[in-house]
Short mmCIF file of C-alpha atoms and ligand atoms in Angstrom, two decimals:
data_model
loop_
_atom_site.label_atom_id
_atom_site.label_comp_id
_atom_site.label_asym_id
_atom_site.label_seq_id
_atom_site.Cartn_x
_atom_site.Cartn_y
_atom_site.Cartn_z
CA MET A 1 -19.93 49.08 -2.85
CA SER A 2 -23.00 51.26 -2.52
CA GLN A 3 -24.72 52.19 -5.77
CA ARG A 4 -24.79 55.87 -6.69
CA PHE A 5 -27.91 57.10 -8.48
CA GLN A 6 -27.28 59.93 -10.93
CA SER A 7 -29.27 62.40 -12.98
CA TYR A 8 -29.52 61.98 -16.76
CA ILE A 9 -29.30 65.18 -18.78
CA ASN A 10 -28.85 65.55 -22.54
CA GLY A 11 -27.70 61.95 -22.90
CA GLU A 12 -25.15 62.11 -20.07
CA TRP A 13 -25.08 60.84 -16.49
CA ILE A 14 -24.46 63.69 -14.03
CA ALA A 15 -23.34 62.98 -10.46
CA GLY A 16 -24.88 66.04 -8.74
CA ASN A 17 -23.69 67.58 -5.48
CA GLY A 18 -22.90 65.82 -2.23
CA SER A 19 -23.96 62.36 -1.25
CA GLU A 20 -27.35 61.63 0.28
CA PRO A 21 -28.32 58.15 1.50
CA ASP A 22 -31.22 56.51 -0.35
CA GLU A 23 -33.00 55.09 2.67
CA ASN A 24 -34.41 51.58 3.03
CA PRO A 25 -37.51 52.10 5.21
CA SER A 26 -37.44 48.43 6.35
CA ASP A 27 -33.78 48.50 7.39
CA LEU A 28 -32.42 51.94 8.19
CA ASP A 29 -28.92 50.56 8.77
CA ARG A 30 -28.67 49.35 5.17
CA PRO A 31 -29.43 52.12 2.67
CA VAL A 32 -30.40 51.19 -0.90
CA GLY A 33 -27.64 53.39 -2.27
CA GLU A 34 -26.71 57.06 -2.41
CA TYR A 35 -27.39 59.96 -4.72
CA GLY A 36 -26.15 63.43 -5.54
CA GLN A 37 -28.52 66.40 -5.61
CA ALA A 38 -29.00 68.34 -8.83
CA ASP A 39 -29.36 72.11 -8.41
CA ALA A 40 -31.34 74.77 -10.25
CA VAL A 41 -28.58 75.17 -12.86
CA LEU A 42 -28.77 71.48 -13.79
CA ALA A 43 -32.58 71.62 -13.86
CA ALA A 44 -32.39 74.54 -16.30
CA ARG A 45 -29.86 72.63 -18.38
CA ALA A 46 -32.26 69.69 -18.62
CA VAL A 47 -35.12 71.92 -19.80
CA GLU A 48 -32.82 73.54 -22.37
CA ALA A 49 -31.64 70.13 -23.63
CA ALA A 50 -35.28 69.03 -23.98
CA ALA A 51 -36.14 72.26 -25.83
CA ALA A 52 -33.20 71.81 -28.21
CA ALA A 53 -34.16 68.17 -28.92
CA TRP A 54 -37.85 68.91 -29.46
CA PRO A 55 -37.99 70.27 -33.07
CA LYS A 56 -36.47 67.10 -34.50
CA TRP A 57 -38.19 64.68 -32.10
CA SER A 58 -41.58 66.30 -32.75
CA LEU A 59 -41.16 65.24 -36.39
CA SER A 60 -40.02 61.69 -35.61
CA THR A 61 -42.27 59.05 -37.12
CA PRO A 62 -44.93 57.34 -35.02
CA GLN A 63 -43.27 54.01 -35.87
CA GLN A 64 -39.92 55.21 -34.49
CA ARG A 65 -41.58 56.28 -31.23
CA ALA A 66 -43.67 53.10 -31.05
CA ASP A 67 -40.60 50.89 -31.46
CA ILE A 68 -38.71 52.70 -28.70
CA LEU A 69 -41.64 52.59 -26.24
CA ASP A 70 -42.26 48.95 -27.04
CA ALA A 71 -38.61 48.09 -26.35
CA VAL A 72 -38.75 49.97 -23.02
CA GLY A 73 -41.94 48.11 -22.07
CA SER A 74 -40.43 44.75 -23.00
CA GLU A 75 -37.32 45.33 -20.93
CA ILE A 76 -39.32 46.44 -17.88
CA LEU A 77 -41.54 43.35 -18.17
CA ALA A 78 -38.55 41.04 -18.60
CA ARG A 79 -36.92 42.55 -15.48
CA LYS A 80 -40.07 42.96 -13.36
CA GLU A 81 -38.79 40.77 -10.49
CA GLU A 82 -35.52 42.69 -10.18
CA LEU A 83 -37.23 46.09 -10.54
CA GLY A 84 -39.89 44.97 -8.08
CA ARG A 85 -37.21 44.08 -5.54
CA LEU A 86 -35.66 47.52 -5.87
CA LEU A 87 -39.09 49.12 -5.46
CA ALA A 88 -39.97 46.99 -2.42
CA THR A 89 -36.63 47.84 -0.80
CA GLU A 90 -36.75 51.56 -1.55
CA GLU A 91 -40.46 52.39 -1.10
CA GLY A 92 -41.59 49.52 1.14
CA LYS A 93 -44.47 48.01 -0.81
CA THR A 94 -44.64 44.21 -0.50
CA LEU A 95 -42.73 42.25 -3.12
CA PRO A 96 -45.86 40.95 -4.94
CA GLU A 97 -47.29 44.49 -5.02
CA SER A 98 -43.93 45.84 -6.24
CA ILE A 99 -43.53 43.26 -8.99
CA GLY A 100 -47.11 44.01 -9.99
CA GLU A 101 -46.28 47.70 -10.18
CA ALA A 102 -43.18 47.05 -12.31
CA ALA A 103 -45.29 44.92 -14.67
CA ARG A 104 -47.86 47.70 -14.79
CA ALA A 105 -45.15 50.18 -15.82
CA GLY A 106 -44.07 47.84 -18.63
CA GLN A 107 -47.64 47.40 -19.84
CA ILE A 108 -48.15 51.17 -19.87
CA PHE A 109 -45.12 51.67 -22.15
CA LYS A 110 -46.50 48.99 -24.46
CA PHE A 111 -49.98 50.53 -24.45
CA PHE A 112 -48.56 53.91 -25.50
CA ALA A 113 -46.34 52.25 -28.11
CA GLY A 114 -49.66 51.31 -29.74
CA GLU A 115 -51.17 54.74 -29.16
CA ALA A 116 -48.22 56.40 -30.96
CA LEU A 117 -49.54 54.68 -34.09
CA ARG A 118 -53.14 55.76 -33.46
CA ILE A 119 -52.91 59.51 -32.97
CA PRO A 120 -56.44 60.61 -33.68
CA GLY A 121 -57.61 63.34 -36.06
CA GLU A 122 -60.78 64.35 -37.87
CA LYS A 123 -61.79 65.69 -41.23
CA LEU A 124 -65.07 67.61 -41.50
CA ALA A 125 -66.93 69.40 -44.26
CA SER A 126 -66.66 73.16 -43.89
CA THR A 127 -69.73 75.38 -43.72
CA ARG A 128 -68.23 77.10 -46.82
CA PRO A 129 -68.30 75.51 -50.29
CA GLY A 130 -65.08 73.94 -51.57
CA VAL A 131 -63.35 74.05 -48.18
CA ASP A 132 -62.13 71.11 -46.09
CA VAL A 133 -61.48 71.29 -42.37
CA GLU A 134 -58.90 69.02 -40.75
CA ILE A 135 -58.42 68.70 -37.01
CA THR A 136 -55.05 67.25 -36.05
CA ARG A 137 -53.06 66.81 -32.87
CA GLU A 138 -49.49 67.99 -32.40
CA PRO A 139 -47.10 67.58 -29.48
CA VAL A 140 -47.13 70.30 -26.82
CA GLY A 141 -43.33 70.67 -26.57
CA VAL A 142 -41.20 70.25 -23.46
CA VAL A 143 -43.17 68.43 -20.75
CA GLY A 144 -42.13 68.60 -17.10
CA ILE A 145 -43.06 65.60 -14.98
CA ILE A 146 -43.04 65.90 -11.19
CA ALA A 147 -43.83 62.59 -9.54
CA PRO A 148 -44.51 61.34 -6.00
CA TRP A 149 -42.89 58.41 -4.19
CA ASN A 150 -45.83 56.07 -3.66
CA PHE A 151 -45.81 54.52 -7.16
CA PRO A 152 -42.20 55.21 -8.16
CA LEU A 153 -42.35 53.16 -11.38
CA ALA A 154 -45.99 53.25 -12.47
CA ILE A 155 -46.70 56.98 -12.09
CA PRO A 156 -43.56 58.11 -13.97
CA ALA A 157 -44.43 55.49 -16.63
CA TRP A 158 -47.98 56.77 -17.11
CA LYS A 159 -46.64 60.30 -17.62
CA ILE A 160 -43.38 59.63 -19.56
CA ALA A 161 -44.86 57.07 -22.00
CA PRO A 162 -47.68 59.27 -23.38
CA ALA A 163 -45.42 62.35 -23.39
CA LEU A 164 -42.93 60.55 -25.67
CA ALA A 165 -45.61 58.70 -27.69
CA TYR A 166 -47.16 61.97 -28.85
CA GLY A 167 -43.81 63.57 -29.75
CA ASN A 168 -42.93 65.64 -26.67
CA THR A 169 -39.58 65.82 -24.95
CA VAL A 170 -39.40 65.23 -21.20
CA VAL A 171 -37.78 66.48 -18.00
CA PHE A 172 -38.71 64.08 -15.20
CA LYS A 173 -38.20 64.95 -11.54
CA PRO A 174 -38.77 61.99 -9.23
CA ALA A 175 -39.62 62.33 -5.54
CA GLU A 176 -36.61 62.70 -3.25
CA ILE A 177 -36.95 59.33 -1.49
CA VAL A 178 -37.09 57.11 -4.61
CA PRO A 179 -34.02 58.02 -6.72
CA GLY A 180 -33.21 54.33 -7.26
CA CYS A 181 -36.44 53.53 -9.12
CA ALA A 182 -36.10 56.76 -11.15
CA TRP A 183 -32.54 55.87 -12.03
CA ALA A 184 -33.56 52.33 -13.09
CA LEU A 185 -36.26 53.71 -15.37
CA ALA A 186 -33.91 56.36 -16.82
CA GLU A 187 -31.21 53.76 -17.38
CA ILE A 188 -33.62 51.66 -19.48
CA LEU A 189 -34.77 54.73 -21.43
CA SER A 190 -31.14 55.81 -21.97
CA ARG A 191 -30.48 52.62 -23.98
CA ALA A 192 -33.73 52.59 -25.97
CA GLY A 193 -32.63 54.69 -28.95
CA LEU A 194 -33.91 58.12 -27.91
CA PRO A 195 -31.82 61.02 -29.28
CA ALA A 196 -29.92 62.98 -26.59
CA GLY A 197 -32.12 65.50 -24.78
CA VAL A 198 -35.45 63.83 -25.59
CA PHE A 199 -35.68 62.29 -22.12
CA ASN A 200 -33.99 63.83 -19.08
CA MET A 201 -34.22 62.89 -15.42
CA VAL A 202 -33.14 65.24 -12.64
CA ILE A 203 -32.78 64.05 -9.04
CA GLY A 204 -33.13 66.82 -6.49
CA ALA A 205 -35.27 68.68 -4.01
CA GLY A 206 -38.74 69.74 -5.13
CA ARG A 207 -38.26 73.27 -3.89
CA VAL A 208 -35.05 73.59 -5.94
CA VAL A 209 -35.28 71.38 -9.04
CA GLY A 210 -39.10 71.36 -9.35
CA ALA A 211 -39.28 75.12 -8.89
CA ALA A 212 -36.49 75.75 -11.44
CA MET A 213 -38.32 73.58 -14.00
CA VAL A 214 -41.61 75.40 -13.57
CA GLU A 215 -40.01 78.81 -13.80
CA HIS A 216 -38.09 78.00 -16.98
CA PRO A 217 -39.65 79.79 -19.98
CA SER A 218 -38.94 76.82 -22.28
CA LEU A 219 -41.17 74.45 -20.28
CA ASP A 220 -44.48 74.06 -22.19
CA ALA A 221 -46.50 71.78 -19.91
CA LEU A 222 -46.32 70.26 -16.44
CA SER A 223 -47.84 67.01 -15.19
CA PHE A 224 -47.76 66.75 -11.40
CA THR A 225 -48.84 64.12 -8.90
CA GLY A 226 -48.29 64.90 -5.23
CA SER A 227 -49.69 66.76 -2.27
CA VAL A 228 -52.41 69.41 -2.25
CA PRO A 229 -50.25 72.32 -1.02
CA THR A 230 -47.51 71.68 -3.61
CA GLY A 231 -50.06 71.19 -6.40
CA ASN A 232 -51.95 74.36 -5.52
CA GLY A 233 -48.68 76.34 -5.43
CA LEU A 234 -47.72 74.99 -8.84
CA LEU A 235 -51.17 75.86 -10.20
CA ARG A 236 -50.70 79.50 -9.15
CA GLN A 237 -47.24 79.60 -10.75
CA ALA A 238 -48.56 77.97 -13.92
CA ALA A 239 -51.47 80.41 -14.17
CA ALA A 240 -49.13 83.37 -13.76
CA ARG A 241 -47.13 82.32 -16.83
CA GLY A 242 -49.79 80.51 -18.89
CA LEU A 243 -48.29 77.03 -18.50
CA LYS A 244 -50.43 74.04 -19.42
CA ILE A 245 -50.79 71.99 -16.22
CA GLN A 246 -52.34 68.77 -14.98
CA LEU A 247 -52.55 68.00 -11.24
CA GLU A 248 -53.35 64.80 -9.38
CA MET A 249 -53.43 65.48 -5.66
CA GLY A 250 -55.01 63.96 -2.60
CA GLY A 251 -58.04 61.93 -1.81
CA LYS A 252 -60.24 61.14 1.20
CA ASN A 253 -61.98 58.29 -0.52
CA PRO A 254 -65.14 56.81 0.98
CA LEU A 255 -66.09 53.14 0.94
CA VAL A 256 -69.80 52.81 1.68
CA VAL A 257 -71.02 49.49 3.11
CA LEU A 258 -74.79 49.00 2.95
CA ALA A 259 -76.82 46.67 5.15
CA ASP A 260 -77.53 44.35 2.19
CA ALA A 261 -73.81 43.88 1.39
CA ASP A 262 -71.90 40.62 1.49
CA LEU A 263 -69.96 41.48 4.66
CA ASP A 264 -67.02 39.20 3.86
CA LYS A 265 -66.60 41.06 0.58
CA ALA A 266 -67.03 44.41 2.36
CA VAL A 267 -64.27 43.57 4.87
CA GLU A 268 -61.89 42.46 2.09
CA CYS A 269 -62.59 45.64 0.11
CA ALA A 270 -62.01 47.75 3.22
CA VAL A 271 -58.79 46.00 4.27
CA ASN A 272 -57.34 46.08 0.76
CA GLY A 273 -58.43 49.68 0.08
CA ALA A 274 -57.45 51.14 3.43
CA TYR A 275 -54.28 49.25 4.34
CA PHE A 276 -52.55 47.53 1.43
CA SER A 277 -49.51 49.42 0.14
CA THR A 278 -49.45 50.74 3.75
CA GLY A 279 -52.42 52.99 2.90
CA GLN A 280 -50.08 55.09 0.77
CA ARG A 281 -52.29 55.30 -2.30
CA CYS A 282 -54.19 58.39 -3.36
CA THR A 283 -57.12 56.03 -4.03
CA ALA A 284 -56.99 54.48 -0.53
CA SER A 285 -60.30 54.07 1.32
CA SER A 286 -59.67 56.24 4.36
CA ARG A 287 -63.35 56.62 5.30
CA LEU A 288 -65.40 53.45 5.83
CA ILE A 289 -69.04 54.54 5.94
CA VAL A 290 -71.23 51.74 7.24
CA GLU A 291 -75.02 51.53 7.49
CA ASN A 292 -76.22 51.36 11.07
CA ALA A 293 -77.85 47.93 10.80
CA VAL A 294 -74.50 46.22 10.10
CA TYR A 295 -72.11 48.69 11.74
CA ASP A 296 -71.34 46.66 14.88
CA GLU A 297 -70.97 43.41 12.95
CA PHE A 298 -68.70 45.09 10.37
CA ALA A 299 -66.54 46.66 13.12
CA ALA A 300 -66.17 43.27 14.86
CA ARG A 301 -65.20 41.53 11.62
CA MET A 302 -62.69 44.28 10.78
CA ARG A 303 -60.96 43.84 14.16
CA LYS A 304 -60.75 40.11 13.62
CA ARG A 305 -59.38 40.49 10.08
CA LEU A 306 -56.85 43.19 11.06
CA ALA A 307 -55.50 40.91 13.78
CA GLN A 308 -54.47 38.49 10.99
CA ILE A 309 -52.59 41.12 8.95
CA LYS A 310 -48.81 40.66 8.99
CA VAL A 311 -46.68 43.80 8.99
CA GLY A 312 -42.98 43.39 8.25
CA ASN A 313 -40.16 43.36 5.76
CA PRO A 314 -41.80 43.58 2.31
CA LEU A 315 -39.27 41.17 0.80
CA GLU A 316 -40.41 38.35 3.10
CA ALA A 317 -43.07 35.89 1.98
CA GLY A 318 -46.42 36.16 3.74
CA ILE A 319 -46.11 39.84 4.64
CA ASP A 320 -49.30 41.83 3.94
CA ILE A 321 -48.06 45.34 4.71
CA GLY A 322 -44.56 46.81 4.54
CA PRO A 323 -43.23 49.87 6.35
CA VAL A 324 -44.32 53.47 6.04
CA ALA A 325 -42.11 54.92 3.29
CA SER A 326 -40.28 57.60 5.30
CA LEU A 327 -39.82 59.05 8.76
CA ALA A 328 -41.66 62.21 7.68
CA GLN A 329 -44.69 60.15 6.60
CA LEU A 330 -44.53 58.06 9.80
CA GLU A 331 -44.59 61.25 11.87
CA THR A 332 -47.61 62.46 9.90
CA ASP A 333 -49.39 59.13 10.48
CA LEU A 334 -48.63 59.21 14.23
CA SER A 335 -49.80 62.81 14.49
CA TYR A 336 -53.14 61.79 12.96
CA ILE A 337 -53.44 58.86 15.37
CA LYS A 338 -52.95 61.41 18.16
CA ALA A 339 -55.57 63.66 16.53
CA GLY A 340 -57.95 60.68 16.36
CA HIS A 341 -57.69 60.29 20.16
CA GLU A 342 -57.84 64.05 20.84
CA ASP A 343 -60.98 64.53 18.73
CA GLY A 344 -62.76 61.77 20.67
CA GLY A 345 -62.44 58.86 18.25
CA GLU A 346 -62.55 55.33 19.65
CA LEU A 347 -59.51 53.26 18.71
CA LEU A 348 -60.80 49.92 17.39
CA PHE A 349 -57.47 48.49 16.26
CA GLY A 350 -53.74 49.29 16.07
CA GLY A 351 -52.32 52.74 16.67
CA GLU A 352 -48.80 51.69 17.65
CA ARG A 353 -45.42 51.39 15.98
CA ILE A 354 -44.09 47.86 15.43
CA GLU A 355 -40.54 46.69 16.17
CA ILE A 356 -39.03 43.96 13.99
CA ALA A 357 -35.47 42.59 13.78
CA THR A 358 -34.32 45.57 11.69
CA ARG A 359 -34.82 49.26 12.42
CA GLY A 360 -37.67 50.53 10.20
CA HIS A 361 -40.82 52.65 9.97
CA PHE A 362 -43.38 49.95 10.79
CA LEU A 363 -46.87 50.87 11.96
CA GLU A 364 -49.93 48.79 12.86
CA PRO A 365 -52.97 49.05 10.61
CA THR A 366 -55.13 51.46 12.57
CA LEU A 367 -58.91 51.82 12.70
CA PHE A 368 -60.86 54.47 14.60
CA ALA A 369 -64.58 54.76 15.13
CA ALA A 370 -64.88 58.45 14.28
CA LYS A 371 -67.31 61.27 13.65
CA PRO A 372 -67.50 63.06 10.29
CA GLU A 373 -66.04 66.26 11.79
CA HIS A 374 -62.91 64.55 13.19
CA ARG A 375 -59.62 65.44 11.49
CA ILE A 376 -58.93 61.78 10.66
CA ALA A 377 -62.23 61.76 8.75
CA ARG A 378 -61.56 65.01 6.86
CA GLU A 379 -57.84 65.32 6.05
CA GLU A 380 -55.75 63.06 3.85
CA ILE A 381 -53.37 61.02 6.03
CA PHE A 382 -51.65 58.82 3.41
CA GLY A 383 -50.94 56.02 5.83
CA PRO A 384 -52.54 52.84 7.25
CA VAL A 385 -55.11 54.77 9.28
CA ALA A 386 -58.84 54.64 8.51
CA ALA A 387 -61.95 56.21 10.04
CA LEU A 388 -65.13 54.18 10.51
CA LEU A 389 -68.29 56.30 10.21
CA ARG A 390 -71.87 55.35 11.00
CA ALA A 391 -74.68 56.09 8.50
CA ASP A 392 -78.44 55.96 9.19
CA ASP A 393 -79.34 54.74 5.70
CA TYR A 394 -78.21 54.89 2.05
CA GLU A 395 -79.05 58.60 1.61
CA HIS A 396 -77.08 59.49 4.72
CA ALA A 397 -74.15 57.33 3.55
CA LEU A 398 -74.11 59.07 0.17
CA ALA A 399 -74.19 62.49 1.83
CA LEU A 400 -71.29 61.51 4.09
CA ALA A 401 -69.36 60.08 1.10
CA ASN A 402 -69.69 63.41 -0.72
CA ASP A 403 -68.98 65.53 2.37
CA THR A 404 -65.34 66.18 1.48
CA ARG A 405 -63.33 68.68 -0.51
CA PHE A 406 -61.74 65.76 -2.38
CA GLY A 407 -63.24 63.72 -5.22
CA LEU A 408 -60.84 61.11 -6.52
CA CYS A 409 -62.53 57.77 -5.94
CA ALA A 410 -65.66 56.48 -4.17
CA GLY A 411 -66.70 52.91 -3.50
CA ILE A 412 -69.85 51.07 -2.45
CA VAL A 413 -70.41 47.49 -1.36
CA THR A 414 -74.01 46.46 -1.90
CA ASN A 415 -76.20 43.81 -3.52
CA SER A 416 -78.78 46.43 -4.49
CA LEU A 417 -78.75 47.33 -8.17
CA LYS A 418 -80.85 50.38 -7.32
CA HIS A 419 -78.34 51.76 -4.83
CA ALA A 420 -75.29 50.81 -6.92
CA THR A 421 -76.76 52.57 -9.93
CA HIS A 422 -77.70 55.66 -7.93
CA PHE A 423 -74.26 55.77 -6.30
CA LYS A 424 -72.44 55.55 -9.63
CA ARG A 425 -74.36 58.61 -10.82
CA HIS A 426 -74.30 60.67 -7.61
CA ALA A 427 -70.91 59.99 -6.01
CA GLN A 428 -68.90 63.19 -6.54
CA ALA A 429 -65.71 61.47 -7.67
CA GLY A 430 -63.78 60.88 -10.87
CA MET A 431 -63.82 57.11 -10.31
CA VAL A 432 -66.47 54.89 -8.71
CA MET A 433 -66.09 51.27 -7.61
CA VAL A 434 -68.97 48.87 -6.94
CA ASN A 435 -68.13 45.78 -4.85
CA LEU A 436 -64.41 46.50 -5.34
CA PRO A 437 -61.73 48.24 -3.28
CA THR A 438 -61.41 51.97 -4.07
CA ALA A 439 -57.73 51.38 -4.93
CA GLY A 440 -56.80 49.27 -7.93
CA VAL A 441 -57.41 50.67 -11.39
CA ASP A 442 -56.89 49.53 -14.97
CA PRO A 443 -54.12 51.22 -17.00
CA HIS A 444 -56.06 51.65 -20.26
CA VAL A 445 -58.92 53.83 -19.00
CA PRO A 446 -58.97 57.39 -17.61
CA PHE A 447 -57.64 58.04 -14.13
CA GLY A 448 -58.37 61.21 -12.19
CA GLY A 449 -60.70 63.05 -9.88
CA ARG A 450 -62.93 66.03 -9.25
CA LYS A 451 -63.19 68.84 -6.71
CA GLY A 452 -59.93 69.39 -4.81
CA SER A 453 -58.34 66.13 -5.99
CA SER A 454 -57.42 66.97 -9.56
CA TYR A 455 -57.04 69.72 -12.10
CA GLY A 456 -56.86 69.50 -15.87
CA PRO A 457 -57.43 66.59 -18.25
CA ARG A 458 -57.49 62.96 -17.14
CA GLU A 459 -54.40 60.73 -17.20
CA GLN A 460 -53.97 57.26 -18.73
CA GLY A 461 -55.62 55.38 -21.55
CA ARG A 462 -56.64 57.21 -24.68
CA TYR A 463 -57.67 60.24 -22.62
CA ALA A 464 -53.97 61.05 -22.06
CA VAL A 465 -53.95 62.52 -25.56
CA GLU A 466 -55.79 65.60 -24.24
CA PHE A 467 -52.92 66.73 -22.08
CA TYR A 468 -49.93 65.65 -24.16
CA THR A 469 -51.10 67.12 -27.48
CA THR A 470 -52.47 70.42 -28.72
CA VAL A 471 -55.19 70.61 -31.36
CA LYS A 472 -54.79 72.29 -34.75
CA THR A 473 -57.69 73.15 -37.06
CA ALA A 474 -56.59 73.55 -40.71
CA TYR A 475 -58.81 74.89 -43.53
CA THR A 476 -58.02 74.06 -47.18
CA ALA A 477 -59.71 75.48 -50.29
CA ALA A 478 -59.33 73.05 -53.15
P1 LIG B 501 -45.32 64.40 -0.55
O1 LIG B 501 -45.73 65.14 0.69
O2 LIG B 501 -46.17 63.24 -0.83
O3 LIG B 501 -43.87 64.15 -0.69
P2 LIG B 501 -45.06 66.63 -2.35
O4 LIG B 501 -46.15 67.39 -3.03
O5 LIG B 501 -44.22 67.34 -1.38
O6 LIG B 501 -45.76 65.38 -1.74
O7 LIG B 501 -44.10 65.96 -3.42
C1 LIG B 501 -44.53 65.52 -4.69
C2 LIG B 501 -43.47 65.92 -5.70
O8 LIG B 501 -43.43 67.35 -5.79
C3 LIG B 501 -42.05 65.49 -5.33
O9 LIG B 501 -41.35 65.10 -6.50
C4 LIG B 501 -41.47 66.76 -4.73
O10 LIG B 501 -40.07 66.81 -4.84
C5 LIG B 501 -42.11 67.81 -5.61
N1 LIG B 501 -42.14 69.15 -5.01
C6 LIG B 501 -42.20 69.48 -3.70
N2 LIG B 501 -42.22 70.82 -3.54
C7 LIG B 501 -42.15 71.37 -4.78
C8 LIG B 501 -42.15 72.71 -5.30
N3 LIG B 501 -42.20 73.75 -4.49
N4 LIG B 501 -42.08 72.88 -6.64
C9 LIG B 501 -42.05 71.83 -7.47
N5 LIG B 501 -42.05 70.55 -7.04
C10 LIG B 501 -42.12 70.31 -5.72
#
């Protein structure tokens, strides 16, 4: 019998309307399960449940919150293989990547279990005699979480865990194509000892459920990860009603390869950053900027390495890249491959769909020699398609790296301390990688970007406290 994924509101499972298939992008004839859509009324009910639960939960002890988050983290870690299998089937990441993501989600809950016990504050001497000043942090209130599909366990975890750790209540709206992972996470949270209404999860369309959440006057803050148009629309709505908001949107991340680089390392960084997880990471290296002196050699080695990459069912051993996550994303990827040809790019590798034994959204890793003005070198694609750009020297490479409206991550492969140091300071990005792929970050340090990539405080690590708490300054005369 097919599994039905439900919403979780005020401590109850709610079926929602109709029955939509939860697609398996590797095998379209065998869906993962089915789900019912929540509507705007249910979304409002979830916000109201979270608002009703907040006064008491905001006064819960840090130990109570730490124990719950720790238990959630332990269960996720204990079940990482099973959760990873669900993720690989539903989203299409390879099984090792999926198990790694599940483990990451568990570690994040455990990290914030610790942070619940370390909520920072300060005490300062006042400028006036006999007065003390205390600076403390309090929860914000009801936090809305709107998440994308590409990290369906880790991204919800890095938003839900800090929200709960600092005493907020939560309404979580997962992306439409990953209701199974959202349901699995909610099911674990539903048994962890949270009072009804503290955590709610609403499955439904962004335009319906997401919009109803944002419009609800009881929502106090919104953390969003997703596309640029949706994020910018939410920012306008948030500004109009004074809602605290944090946005993580796209990237067009450069990986610079200098002539002095270890080329084997450069190729591995490029292949990992551009193509692993099917290129569906906001930190993916979609622009490979290579110094002229090694450009031809790098291009030749990339072709050779890409020919070894195995695309197929992510549950099978030895597969490097799974399917594109949805038909809509596949169509976007193919339209950019077309744009690469139309704009005059030279196809160096891939560009075609792949047929395997099951019907799925498989695509070859694709590399174009491109010019900086080409669409594939300017717009976020979010698929296994990268643009190779030629740079005259380091200064030209840096200028090309920064020539984008995005600023999430930037990477450089070099053996020059001088250039690595200069790049770390001058790359216009929130995160910089030296001799590493642009994708692949630690969970205990800040994550986020600049320019058009992000808005608001950083996520993850101790920096998450900025978004999920509000500061109070208290003066006391003895
Ligand atoms: P993608 O193109 O990667 O799916 P989206 O920005 O459309 O990116 O989706 C990211 C998240 O935002 C999803 O959970 C989606 O349902 C939600 N979403 C989409 N449109 C809206 C909207 N108008 N209001 C609120 N949330 C939305």
